């Protein structure tokens, strides 16, 4: 395996201490210097957060202006940030992006299963990254909130026209996240990362203010750049995006649902375009599965050498598994998310995030027996029907539970603009029928998900 041609191991070490000058300078311009009394800075962050809520679609970004009651300097800083950050790179390929969108639409509910059981678990493996996620999201107590926040970025990007159409919302959502990353860095380091030395140590301090005050908790966290690198650094950004691109594709392969090479390249390309908008260095972009595997493995191996006390990873992993188990109705299969995560991510990752044990023998045997049975049936039937897959149906059933009960619950909806929520709702309604499955398998899926049968136009007899 080889790393992307542009990056060396020495580059990776430097990028561990690299941030995002555009977003960092924007936050520094908005906040100014920190004072002994930070409340004024926190009030500015509140104003910025309210202004970002106006960035709902890509069309909103061009020519955007803050409200008349907002400080002109805040307006100017945000306008300059949008103007510089909203353009797609010159190498973006609209046809590849369109193909990746079609793949995401096709896999639908299965994509949600892989988000829960492979992408997010791999996100938690790097101790320093997990520590920031822990503080920034209070993940043990608010796991479903963090999951929905992640989906609120992924879905707008991958829906039709998310990155390329004015009516899409991908650019708007990504630019919000980019500025949030800069805010996290600025709070933890108590200043602009570009002005903090590569060996700097920021001492922790007692948390003041109301319990659960995110800004204060980040400000009081403390950080050692020499040992831990930059918070939300370039290599952590690359690693995170690989969990949503490369790990997704790797998981499909492990389920026997691997894509043709050109489709995999299109999917990786789209995530690279998204990474550009998010402020990722081009040298960290993997363009093939081989490059992605090498880069992901290297970043994960190096990340595991880091230490952080107390280790936040087991709490995050166990909270994620509990969130999934809570929406599964039958007791004997409640451990299946843990078992599927172990299958997709491996024993080392399972150990890192605290889910390597604690599953009863019956559930383990049932999971293994079902996996072997489904793979055997798929292999035999595909000799006649090339796209037949019970594995696909089962992961769709699991994904339906997670989509409806965690992501699309009416009591805790995704924090997206109404237009994007409506678009996502329309997309998920099309997921009710798998066009690649025979009619009888769709009926089985409808029975298992306890939803009313949808019309089966276009479905194979």
Short mmCIF file of C-alpha atoms in Angstrom, two decimals:
data_model
loop_
_atom_site.label_atom_id
_atom_site.label_comp_id
_atom_site.label_asym_id
_atom_site.label_seq_id
_atom_site.Cartn_x
_atom_site.Cartn_y
_atom_site.Cartn_z
CA UNK A 1 0.00 0.00 0.00
CA UNK A 2 1.17 3.54 -0.70
CA UNK A 3 0.10 6.89 0.64
CA UNK A 4 -1.29 9.53 -1.74
CA UNK A 5 1.53 10.60 -4.04
CA UNK A 6 1.66 14.13 -2.64
CA UNK A 7 2.02 13.23 1.06
CA UNK A 8 4.94 11.82 3.03
CA UNK A 9 5.14 10.64 6.62
CA UNK A 10 6.94 13.89 7.48
CA UNK A 11 4.04 15.81 5.94
CA UNK A 12 1.60 13.94 8.14
CA UNK A 13 3.52 15.01 11.24
CA UNK A 14 3.41 18.65 10.16
CA UNK A 15 -0.27 18.43 9.27
CA UNK A 16 -0.98 17.14 12.75
CA UNK A 17 -0.18 20.68 13.91
CA UNK A 18 -1.89 22.45 11.01
CA UNK A 19 -5.31 24.05 11.17
CA UNK A 20 -7.41 26.12 8.73
CA UNK A 21 -6.16 29.70 8.19
CA UNK A 22 -9.32 30.98 6.45
CA UNK A 23 -11.73 29.87 9.16
CA UNK A 24 -9.30 30.56 12.02
CA UNK A 25 -8.58 34.09 10.86
CA UNK A 26 -12.31 34.69 10.45
CA UNK A 27 -13.03 33.69 14.05
CA UNK A 28 -10.06 35.75 15.29
CA UNK A 29 -11.39 38.76 13.35
CA UNK A 30 -14.85 38.26 14.85
CA UNK A 31 -13.77 37.79 18.45
CA UNK A 32 -10.68 39.93 18.78
CA UNK A 33 -8.32 39.26 21.71
CA UNK A 34 -9.46 37.29 24.76
CA UNK A 35 -9.91 39.18 28.02
CA UNK A 36 -10.06 38.12 31.65
CA UNK A 37 -13.84 38.37 31.35
CA UNK A 38 -14.77 36.16 28.39
CA UNK A 39 -18.50 36.90 28.40
CA UNK A 40 -18.15 39.50 25.65
CA UNK A 41 -16.45 36.99 23.37
CA UNK A 42 -19.13 34.40 24.12
CA UNK A 43 -21.84 36.94 23.25
CA UNK A 44 -20.20 37.51 19.86
CA UNK A 45 -20.19 33.75 19.27
CA UNK A 46 -23.92 33.75 19.97
CA UNK A 47 -24.44 36.46 17.37
CA UNK A 48 -22.36 34.53 14.82
CA UNK A 49 -24.32 31.34 15.53
CA UNK A 50 -27.62 33.12 14.90
CA UNK A 51 -26.32 34.56 11.65
CA UNK A 52 -25.16 31.13 10.42
CA UNK A 53 -28.72 29.86 10.89
CA UNK A 54 -29.61 32.00 7.86
CA UNK A 55 -27.30 29.88 5.65
CA UNK A 56 -29.95 27.36 4.64
CA UNK A 57 -29.30 26.68 0.97
CA UNK A 58 -26.37 27.24 -1.37
CA UNK A 59 -28.27 30.12 -2.97
CA UNK A 60 -28.30 31.93 0.38
CA UNK A 61 -24.51 32.24 0.43
CA UNK A 62 -23.91 34.50 -2.58
CA UNK A 63 -24.68 38.07 -1.63
CA UNK A 64 -25.59 37.18 1.96
CA UNK A 65 -25.75 40.06 4.44
CA UNK A 66 -26.24 40.07 8.18
CA UNK A 67 -29.24 41.78 9.75
CA UNK A 68 -29.22 45.56 10.27
CA UNK A 69 -28.72 45.18 14.03
CA UNK A 70 -25.43 43.26 13.57
CA UNK A 71 -22.07 44.98 13.95
CA UNK A 72 -20.78 45.91 10.44
CA UNK A 73 -17.41 44.31 11.25
CA UNK A 74 -19.14 40.98 11.99
CA UNK A 75 -21.07 41.27 8.73
CA UNK A 76 -17.89 42.04 6.77
CA UNK A 77 -15.97 39.14 8.31
CA UNK A 78 -18.70 36.61 7.55
CA UNK A 79 -19.19 37.93 4.02
CA UNK A 80 -15.48 37.60 3.29
CA UNK A 81 -15.47 34.07 4.70
CA UNK A 82 -18.38 32.96 2.49
CA UNK A 83 -16.92 34.59 -0.60
CA UNK A 84 -13.61 32.79 -0.11
CA UNK A 85 -15.00 29.43 1.00
CA UNK A 86 -18.05 28.66 -1.13
CA UNK A 87 -16.36 27.96 -4.46
CA UNK A 88 -15.84 24.35 -5.52
CA UNK A 89 -12.28 23.42 -6.59
CA UNK A 90 -11.43 23.64 -10.28
CA UNK A 91 -10.90 19.86 -10.38
CA UNK A 92 -14.43 19.02 -9.17
CA UNK A 93 -16.11 16.64 -11.64
CA UNK A 94 -19.91 17.20 -11.79
CA UNK A 95 -20.51 13.79 -13.36
CA UNK A 96 -18.66 11.94 -10.61
CA UNK A 97 -20.52 13.96 -7.97
CA UNK A 98 -23.82 13.11 -9.62
CA UNK A 99 -22.88 9.42 -9.64
CA UNK A 100 -22.01 9.51 -5.93
CA UNK A 101 -25.36 11.16 -5.17
CA UNK A 102 -27.14 8.41 -7.07
CA UNK A 103 -25.24 5.77 -5.08
CA UNK A 104 -26.16 7.39 -1.77
CA UNK A 105 -29.81 7.53 -2.85
CA UNK A 106 -29.67 3.90 -3.96
CA UNK A 107 -28.20 2.61 -0.71
CA UNK A 108 -30.41 4.85 1.41
CA UNK A 109 -31.23 3.13 4.68
CA UNK A 110 -28.18 0.88 4.38
CA UNK A 111 -26.09 4.08 4.43
CA UNK A 112 -27.58 4.88 7.84
CA UNK A 113 -26.67 1.43 9.14
CA UNK A 114 -23.06 1.94 8.05
CA UNK A 115 -23.00 5.43 9.58
CA UNK A 116 -23.95 3.93 12.96
CA UNK A 117 -21.98 0.68 12.79
CA UNK A 118 -18.77 1.63 11.00
CA UNK A 119 -18.18 5.33 10.29
CA UNK A 120 -18.98 6.75 13.74
CA UNK A 121 -17.24 3.93 15.66
CA UNK A 122 -14.05 4.48 13.65
CA UNK A 123 -14.34 8.22 14.37
CA UNK A 124 -13.96 7.50 18.08
CA UNK A 125 -10.70 5.52 17.78
CA UNK A 126 -8.28 8.50 17.89
CA UNK A 127 -8.00 9.54 21.57
CA UNK A 128 -7.45 13.26 21.00
CA UNK A 129 -10.25 13.46 18.46
CA UNK A 130 -12.53 11.55 20.82
CA UNK A 131 -11.63 13.94 23.65
CA UNK A 132 -12.74 16.98 21.63
CA UNK A 133 -15.91 15.17 20.50
CA UNK A 134 -16.58 14.25 24.12
CA UNK A 135 -16.36 17.82 25.37
CA UNK A 136 -17.94 19.45 22.30
CA UNK A 137 -20.89 17.09 22.13
CA UNK A 138 -21.29 15.67 25.64
CA UNK A 139 -21.64 12.41 23.72
CA UNK A 140 -22.33 10.05 26.57
CA UNK A 141 -25.38 12.07 27.58
CA UNK A 142 -26.38 13.35 24.12
CA UNK A 143 -25.37 10.60 21.73
CA UNK A 144 -28.48 10.92 19.57
CA UNK A 145 -27.88 14.67 19.29
CA UNK A 146 -24.35 14.11 17.98
CA UNK A 147 -25.56 11.48 15.52
CA UNK A 148 -28.21 13.82 14.17
CA UNK A 149 -25.65 16.65 13.92
CA UNK A 150 -23.41 14.38 11.83
CA UNK A 151 -26.33 13.35 9.62
CA UNK A 152 -27.29 17.02 9.27
CA UNK A 153 -24.01 17.53 7.39
CA UNK A 154 -23.84 14.24 5.46
CA UNK A 155 -27.37 14.23 4.04
CA UNK A 156 -27.33 17.78 2.57
CA UNK A 157 -23.96 17.05 0.94
CA UNK A 158 -25.00 13.71 -0.56
CA UNK A 159 -28.56 14.56 -1.60
CA UNK A 160 -29.14 15.43 -5.26
CA UNK A 161 -27.49 18.78 -6.02
CA UNK A 162 -26.11 19.12 -2.51
CA UNK A 163 -22.78 20.53 -3.66
CA UNK A 164 -23.65 21.75 -7.15
CA UNK A 165 -27.16 23.23 -7.21
CA UNK A 166 -28.34 26.54 -5.79
CA UNK A 167 -31.31 24.75 -4.20
CA UNK A 168 -29.03 22.25 -2.47
CA UNK A 169 -27.77 22.73 1.05
CA UNK A 170 -24.40 20.96 1.13
CA UNK A 171 -22.18 24.03 0.81
CA UNK A 172 -24.16 25.92 3.43
CA UNK A 173 -23.97 23.09 5.96
CA UNK A 174 -20.27 22.40 5.37
CA UNK A 175 -19.28 26.04 5.74
CA UNK A 176 -21.13 26.16 9.07
CA UNK A 177 -19.22 23.10 10.28
CA UNK A 178 -15.91 24.60 9.09
CA UNK A 179 -16.51 27.71 11.19
CA UNK A 180 -17.55 25.58 14.17
CA UNK A 181 -14.24 23.68 13.94
CA UNK A 182 -12.37 27.00 14.00
CA UNK A 183 -14.40 28.12 17.00
CA UNK A 184 -13.48 24.93 18.87
CA UNK A 185 -9.78 25.51 18.13
CA UNK A 186 -10.00 29.15 19.14
CA UNK A 187 -11.73 28.34 22.43
CA UNK A 188 -9.39 25.51 23.41
CA UNK A 189 -6.24 27.48 22.55
CA UNK A 190 -7.70 30.81 23.76
CA UNK A 191 -6.61 32.58 20.63
CA UNK A 192 -5.85 32.24 16.93
CA UNK A 193 -4.07 28.91 16.26
CA UNK A 194 -1.74 30.66 13.80
CA UNK A 195 -0.34 32.69 16.69
CA UNK A 196 0.11 29.74 19.06
CA UNK A 197 3.49 28.00 19.02
CA UNK A 198 3.76 24.38 17.90
CA UNK A 199 5.03 23.43 21.37
CA UNK A 200 2.53 25.50 23.34
CA UNK A 201 0.72 24.13 26.36
CA UNK A 202 -2.62 25.61 27.44
CA UNK A 203 -3.36 24.84 31.07
CA UNK A 204 -6.78 23.53 32.05
CA UNK A 205 -8.82 25.51 34.54
CA UNK A 206 -11.97 24.95 36.60
CA UNK A 207 -15.18 25.30 34.61
CA UNK A 208 -17.08 28.44 35.44
CA UNK A 209 -20.60 29.42 34.55
CA UNK A 210 -23.59 27.17 34.11
CA UNK A 211 -23.09 23.39 33.90
CA UNK A 212 -23.23 22.25 30.30
CA UNK A 213 -22.00 25.61 28.94
CA UNK A 214 -20.17 24.34 25.84
CA UNK A 215 -18.12 27.47 25.22
CA UNK A 216 -16.87 27.60 28.79
CA UNK A 217 -16.13 23.85 28.86
CA UNK A 218 -13.96 24.12 25.73
CA UNK A 219 -12.25 27.24 27.03
CA UNK A 220 -11.37 25.44 30.27
CA UNK A 221 -10.31 22.12 28.69
CA UNK A 222 -6.56 22.69 28.40
CA UNK A 223 -4.35 21.36 25.58
CA UNK A 224 -0.78 20.35 24.85
CA UNK A 225 0.04 20.95 21.19
CA UNK A 226 3.47 19.32 21.46
CA UNK A 227 1.91 15.99 22.49
CA UNK A 228 -1.61 16.19 21.10
CA UNK A 229 -1.22 18.27 17.96
CA UNK A 230 -3.73 20.93 16.97
CA UNK A 231 -7.35 20.48 18.05
CA UNK A 232 -9.42 19.60 14.96
CA UNK A 233 -6.16 19.41 13.00
CA UNK A 234 -5.71 18.71 9.30
CA UNK A 235 -4.87 15.04 9.82
CA UNK A 236 -7.90 14.56 12.11
CA UNK A 237 -10.09 16.22 9.49
CA UNK A 238 -8.71 13.86 6.83
CA UNK A 239 -9.23 10.86 9.10
CA UNK A 240 -12.84 11.85 9.84
CA UNK A 241 -13.69 12.28 6.16
CA UNK A 242 -12.13 8.91 5.39
CA UNK A 243 -14.53 7.32 7.89
CA UNK A 244 -17.46 8.65 5.85
CA UNK A 245 -15.98 7.87 2.43
CA UNK A 246 -13.44 5.06 2.55
CA UNK A 247 -14.90 3.22 5.57
CA UNK A 248 -18.36 3.28 3.96
CA UNK A 249 -16.98 1.67 0.81
CA UNK A 250 -14.88 -0.80 2.81
CA UNK A 251 -17.97 -1.83 4.77
CA UNK A 252 -19.91 -2.49 1.59
CA UNK A 253 -17.12 -4.84 0.51
CA UNK A 254 -17.23 -6.67 3.84
CA UNK A 255 -20.98 -7.17 3.43
CA UNK A 256 -20.49 -8.62 -0.05
CA UNK A 257 -21.99 -5.49 -1.61
CA UNK A 258 -18.83 -3.92 -3.03
CA UNK A 259 -19.17 -1.38 -5.82
CA UNK A 260 -17.49 -1.30 -9.24
CA UNK A 261 -14.19 0.56 -9.23
CA UNK A 262 -15.54 3.62 -11.06
CA UNK A 263 -18.33 4.01 -8.51
CA UNK A 264 -15.84 3.82 -5.64
CA UNK A 265 -13.69 6.47 -7.33
CA UNK A 266 -16.73 8.71 -7.78
CA UNK A 267 -17.65 8.38 -4.11
CA UNK A 268 -14.10 9.18 -2.94
CA UNK A 269 -13.97 12.13 -5.36
CA UNK A 270 -17.15 13.64 -3.94
CA UNK A 271 -15.82 13.42 -0.40
CA UNK A 272 -12.60 15.08 -1.57
CA UNK A 273 -14.65 17.95 -3.01
CA UNK A 274 -16.49 18.21 0.27
CA UNK A 275 -13.14 18.13 2.10
CA UNK A 276 -11.93 21.08 0.02
CA UNK A 277 -14.96 23.14 1.08
CA UNK A 278 -14.33 22.05 4.68
CA UNK A 279 -10.78 23.39 4.50
CA UNK A 280 -8.79 20.16 4.08
CA UNK A 281 -5.36 20.29 2.48
CA UNK A 282 -5.27 18.73 -1.01
CA UNK A 283 -2.21 16.65 -0.06
CA UNK A 284 -4.40 14.63 2.34
CA UNK A 285 -6.91 13.60 -0.30
CA UNK A 286 -6.95 9.93 -1.28
CA UNK A 287 -8.09 9.32 -4.86
CA UNK A 288 -8.17 5.52 -4.91
CA UNK A 289 -9.20 2.84 -2.43
CA UNK A 290 -5.57 1.75 -2.15
CA UNK A 291 -4.46 5.27 -1.23
CA UNK A 292 -7.40 5.65 1.15
CA UNK A 293 -6.61 2.37 2.90
CA UNK A 294 -2.95 3.30 3.32
CA UNK A 295 -3.71 6.79 4.63
CA UNK A 296 -6.48 5.60 6.95
CA UNK A 297 -4.29 2.82 8.37
CA UNK A 298 -1.37 5.17 8.93
CA UNK A 299 -3.47 7.84 10.63
CA UNK A 300 -5.19 5.28 12.83
CA UNK A 301 -1.98 3.53 13.83
CA UNK A 302 -0.34 6.82 14.77
CA UNK A 303 -3.45 8.00 16.56
CA UNK A 304 -3.52 4.88 18.73
CA UNK A 305 -0.05 5.77 20.03
CA UNK A 306 -1.51 8.88 21.64
CA UNK A 307 -2.78 8.74 25.20
CA UNK A 308 -5.50 10.76 26.86
CA UNK A 309 -6.57 10.34 30.48
CA UNK A 310 -9.23 9.51 31.28
CA UNK A 311 -9.80 7.63 28.01
CA UNK A 312 -13.06 8.99 26.52
CA UNK A 313 -13.43 6.29 23.84
CA UNK A 314 -15.19 3.46 25.74
CA UNK A 315 -17.87 5.81 26.99
CA UNK A 316 -18.51 7.13 23.50
CA UNK A 317 -18.64 3.68 21.90
CA UNK A 318 -20.90 2.20 24.54
CA UNK A 319 -23.27 5.16 24.38
CA UNK A 320 -23.52 4.79 20.60
CA UNK A 321 -24.30 1.07 20.89
CA UNK A 322 -26.94 1.74 23.55
CA UNK A 323 -28.62 4.30 21.29
CA UNK A 324 -28.97 1.63 18.60
CA UNK A 325 -30.02 -1.14 20.98
CA UNK A 326 -32.78 1.07 22.40
CA UNK A 327 -34.62 1.17 19.05
CA UNK A 328 -34.41 -2.61 18.42
CA UNK A 329 -37.57 -4.34 19.66
CA UNK A 330 -36.37 -7.93 20.30
CA UNK A 331 -34.08 -8.64 23.23
CA UNK A 332 -32.06 -11.41 21.57
CA UNK A 333 -30.98 -9.17 18.67
CA UNK A 334 -30.31 -5.99 20.66
CA UNK A 335 -26.58 -6.91 20.69
CA UNK A 336 -26.53 -7.11 16.87
CA UNK A 337 -25.27 -3.49 16.41
CA UNK A 338 -22.27 -4.37 18.58
CA UNK A 339 -21.66 -7.56 16.61
CA UNK A 340 -22.07 -5.84 13.25
CA UNK A 341 -19.69 -3.09 14.34
CA UNK A 342 -17.11 -5.70 15.36
CA UNK A 343 -17.53 -7.39 11.98
CA UNK A 344 -17.15 -4.15 10.00
CA UNK A 345 -14.45 -2.44 12.07
CA UNK A 346 -12.46 -5.33 13.55
CA UNK A 347 -11.40 -6.44 17.01
CA UNK A 348 -8.89 -3.66 17.63
CA UNK A 349 -11.41 -0.88 17.05
CA UNK A 350 -13.99 -2.75 19.13
CA UNK A 351 -11.49 -2.92 22.00
CA UNK A 352 -10.61 0.77 21.63
CA UNK A 353 -14.23 1.88 21.97
CA UNK A 354 -15.13 -0.58 24.72
CA UNK A 355 -17.42 -2.99 22.90
CA UNK A 356 -15.19 -6.07 22.65
CA UNK A 357 -17.12 -8.08 25.27
CA UNK A 358 -20.43 -8.33 27.03
CA UNK A 359 -22.50 -10.15 24.38
CA UNK A 360 -24.25 -13.38 25.31
CA UNK A 361 -23.33 -16.65 23.61
CA UNK A 362 -26.78 -17.15 22.08
CA UNK A 363 -26.77 -13.73 20.40
CA UNK A 364 -23.24 -14.28 19.09
CA UNK A 365 -24.09 -17.69 17.65
CA UNK A 366 -27.31 -16.37 16.13
CA UNK A 367 -25.47 -13.46 14.49
CA UNK A 368 -22.75 -15.69 13.03
CA UNK A 369 -25.28 -18.26 11.83
CA UNK A 370 -27.41 -15.60 10.14
CA UNK A 371 -24.40 -13.94 8.50
CA UNK A 372 -23.17 -17.26 7.12
CA UNK A 373 -26.66 -18.25 5.97
CA UNK A 374 -27.31 -14.91 4.25
CA UNK A 375 -23.94 -14.90 2.50
CA UNK A 376 -24.46 -18.49 1.32
CA UNK A 377 -27.95 -17.72 0.00
CA UNK A 378 -26.70 -14.56 -1.72
CA UNK A 379 -23.87 -16.47 -3.39
CA UNK A 380 -26.15 -19.20 -4.71
CA UNK A 381 -29.03 -17.02 -5.88
CA UNK A 382 -26.71 -14.53 -7.56
CA UNK A 383 -25.68 -17.25 -9.97
CA UNK A 384 -29.08 -16.57 -11.56
CA UNK A 385 -30.15 -13.13 -10.25
CA UNK A 386 -27.02 -10.94 -10.23
CA UNK A 387 -28.24 -8.21 -7.84
CA UNK A 388 -30.09 -10.38 -5.32
CA UNK A 389 -29.00 -9.81 -1.69
CA UNK A 390 -30.60 -10.77 1.61
CA UNK A 391 -27.68 -9.00 3.35
CA UNK A 392 -28.78 -5.80 1.64
CA UNK A 393 -32.36 -6.32 2.81
CA UNK A 394 -31.34 -6.96 6.44
CA UNK A 395 -29.12 -3.88 6.61
CA UNK A 396 -31.97 -1.87 5.06
CA UNK A 397 -34.29 -3.09 7.83
CA UNK A 398 -31.78 -2.08 10.49
CA UNK A 399 -31.20 1.25 8.76
CA UNK A 400 -34.94 1.91 8.64
CA UNK A 401 -35.16 1.58 12.43
CA UNK A 402 -32.26 3.96 12.95
CA UNK A 403 -33.47 6.45 10.32
CA UNK A 404 -37.01 6.70 11.65
CA UNK A 405 -36.40 6.43 15.37
CA UNK A 406 -33.16 8.39 15.73
CA UNK A 407 -32.67 10.63 12.69
CA UNK A 408 -36.23 11.44 11.62
CA UNK A 409 -38.11 11.24 14.92
CA UNK A 410 -40.73 13.98 15.13
CA UNK A 411 -39.80 14.57 18.77
CA UNK A 412 -36.15 15.27 17.92
CA UNK A 413 -35.85 16.08 14.21
CA UNK A 414 -32.65 16.79 12.32
CA UNK A 415 -31.70 20.43 12.71
CA UNK A 416 -32.08 21.32 9.06
CA UNK A 417 -34.01 24.03 7.20
CA UNK A 418 -37.60 22.97 6.33
CA UNK A 419 -36.83 22.79 2.61
CA UNK A 420 -33.98 20.33 3.21
CA UNK A 421 -36.03 18.32 5.69
CA UNK A 422 -38.79 18.03 3.09
CA UNK A 423 -36.24 16.94 0.47
CA UNK A 424 -34.82 14.37 2.87
CA UNK A 425 -38.32 13.15 3.72
CA UNK A 426 -39.11 12.70 0.03
CA UNK A 427 -35.85 10.79 -0.43
CA UNK A 428 -36.53 8.44 2.49
CA UNK A 429 -40.04 7.74 1.20
CA UNK A 430 -38.45 6.41 -2.00
CA UNK A 431 -36.39 4.04 0.16
CA UNK A 432 -39.54 2.08 1.05
CA UNK A 433 -38.98 -0.12 -2.00
CA UNK A 434 -35.67 -1.65 -3.02
CA UNK A 435 -35.64 -1.60 -6.83
CA UNK A 436 -32.89 -4.24 -6.87
CA UNK A 437 -34.93 -6.76 -4.84
CA UNK A 438 -37.66 -9.10 -6.09
CA UNK A 439 -41.24 -8.36 -5.10
CA UNK A 440 -41.43 -11.05 -2.41
CA UNK A 441 -38.25 -9.78 -0.70
CA UNK A 442 -39.69 -6.27 -0.55
CA UNK A 443 -42.79 -7.75 1.11
CA UNK A 444 -40.59 -9.44 3.71
CA UNK A 445 -38.81 -6.14 4.34
CA UNK A 446 -42.12 -4.31 4.79
CA UNK A 447 -43.27 -6.98 7.24
CA UNK A 448 -40.06 -6.74 9.29
CA UNK A 449 -40.19 -2.94 9.47
CA UNK A 450 -43.93 -2.93 10.33
CA UNK A 451 -44.67 -0.25 7.75
CA UNK A 452 -47.43 -0.21 5.18
CA UNK A 453 -46.54 -1.62 1.83
CA UNK A 454 -45.68 0.95 -0.79
CA UNK A 455 -46.54 0.59 -4.47
CA UNK A 456 -44.04 -1.70 -6.16
CA UNK A 457 -43.84 -0.07 -9.54
CA UNK A 458 -40.56 -0.79 -11.22
CA UNK A 459 -39.72 -3.62 -8.84
CA UNK A 460 -38.66 -6.91 -10.35
CA UNK A 461 -41.25 -9.67 -10.31
#
